[in-house]
Amino acid sequence: MPETLEAVAETLETLPEMLETLPETLEAVADRLWLLREGGRSQRDNLRVG
C-alpha cells in the first residue's frame, strides 16, 4: 500500500505538466490519425525513409 500511495503522489506531482501539454499531444494525435486515414506519411516517416 505505501508503494501505491507513493505512485499516486508522483502522478499528482506531474499532473499539471501533463495537463499543460495535453492540447499539443491531442493535436499531434489528431494530425497523425488524419494522415493515416488519408494514406499519407508524416514528415517523421519521410525522414526515416530518406
PDB file of C-alpha atoms in Angstrom:
ATOM      1  CA  MET A   1       0.000   0.000   0.000  1.00  0.00           C
ATOM      2  CA  PRO A   2       2.776   2.549   0.693  1.00  0.00           C
ATOM      3  CA  GLU A   3       4.105   1.919  -2.836  1.00  0.00           C
ATOM      4  CA  THR A   4       0.670   2.675  -4.265  1.00  0.00           C
ATOM      5  CA  LEU A   5       0.381   5.902  -2.306  1.00  0.00           C
ATOM      6  CA  GLU A   6       3.863   6.912  -3.419  1.00  0.00           C
ATOM      7  CA  ALA A   7       2.964   6.238  -7.057  1.00  0.00           C
ATOM      8  CA  VAL A   8      -0.209   8.313  -6.689  1.00  0.00           C
ATOM      9  CA  ALA A   9       1.790  11.175  -5.160  1.00  0.00           C
ATOM     10  CA  GLU A  10       4.294  11.080  -8.032  1.00  0.00           C
ATOM     11  CA  THR A  11       1.479  11.106 -10.579  1.00  0.00           C
ATOM     12  CA  LEU A  12      -0.173  14.063  -8.884  1.00  0.00           C
ATOM     13  CA  GLU A  13       3.138  15.942  -8.972  1.00  0.00           C
ATOM     14  CA  THR A  14       3.422  15.530 -12.742  1.00  0.00           C
ATOM     15  CA  LEU A  15      -0.273  16.072 -13.464  1.00  0.00           C
ATOM     16  CA  PRO A  16      -0.077  19.858 -14.029  1.00  0.00           C
ATOM     17  CA  GLU A  17       2.650  19.407 -16.657  1.00  0.00           C
ATOM     18  CA  MET A  18       0.737  16.597 -18.357  1.00  0.00           C
ATOM     19  CA  LEU A  19      -2.397  18.753 -18.491  1.00  0.00           C
ATOM     20  CA  GLU A  20      -0.394  21.683 -19.844  1.00  0.00           C
ATOM     21  CA  THR A  21       0.924  19.641 -22.770  1.00  0.00           C
ATOM     22  CA  LEU A  22      -2.359  17.812 -23.404  1.00  0.00           C
ATOM     23  CA  PRO A  23      -3.631  20.158 -26.166  1.00  0.00           C
ATOM     24  CA  GLU A  24      -0.418  19.729 -28.184  1.00  0.00           C
ATOM     25  CA  THR A  25      -0.479  15.984 -27.614  1.00  0.00           C
ATOM     26  CA  LEU A  26      -4.075  15.688 -28.777  1.00  0.00           C
ATOM     27  CA  GLU A  27      -3.370  17.850 -31.820  1.00  0.00           C
ATOM     28  CA  ALA A  28      -0.421  15.638 -32.764  1.00  0.00           C
ATOM     29  CA  VAL A  29      -2.572  12.517 -32.374  1.00  0.00           C
ATOM     30  CA  ALA A  30      -5.335  14.048 -34.480  1.00  0.00           C
ATOM     31  CA  ASP A  31      -2.846  15.015 -37.202  1.00  0.00           C
ATOM     32  CA  ARG A  32      -1.381  11.510 -37.232  1.00  0.00           C
ATOM     33  CA  LEU A  33      -4.828   9.896 -37.436  1.00  0.00           C
ATOM     34  CA  TRP A  34      -5.764  12.183 -40.324  1.00  0.00           C
ATOM     35  CA  LEU A  35      -2.569  11.238 -42.148  1.00  0.00           C
ATOM     36  CA  LEU A  36      -3.200   7.547 -41.589  1.00  0.00           C
ATOM     37  CA  ARG A  37      -6.775   7.893 -42.826  1.00  0.00           C
ATOM     38  CA  GLU A  38      -5.591   9.715 -45.932  1.00  0.00           C
ATOM     39  CA  GLY A  39      -2.876   7.137 -46.560  1.00  0.00           C
ATOM     40  CA  GLY A  40      -0.150   9.743 -46.260  1.00  0.00           C
ATOM     41  CA  ARG A  41       3.062   9.756 -44.322  1.00  0.00           C
ATOM     42  CA  SER A  42       4.178  12.221 -41.711  1.00  0.00           C
ATOM     43  CA  GLN A  43       7.353  14.245 -42.108  1.00  0.00           C
ATOM     44  CA  ARG A  44       8.959  11.989 -39.496  1.00  0.00           C
ATOM     45  CA  ASP A  45       8.133   8.956 -41.646  1.00  0.00           C
ATOM     46  CA  ASN A  46       9.584  10.688 -44.689  1.00  0.00           C
ATOM     47  CA  LEU A  47      12.815  11.338 -42.820  1.00  0.00           C
ATOM     48  CA  ARG A  48      13.064   7.656 -41.887  1.00  0.00           C
ATOM     49  CA  VAL A  49      12.535   6.568 -45.475  1.00  0.00           C
ATOM     50  CA  GLY A  50      15.030   9.100 -46.778  1.00  0.00           C
TER      51      GLY A  50
END
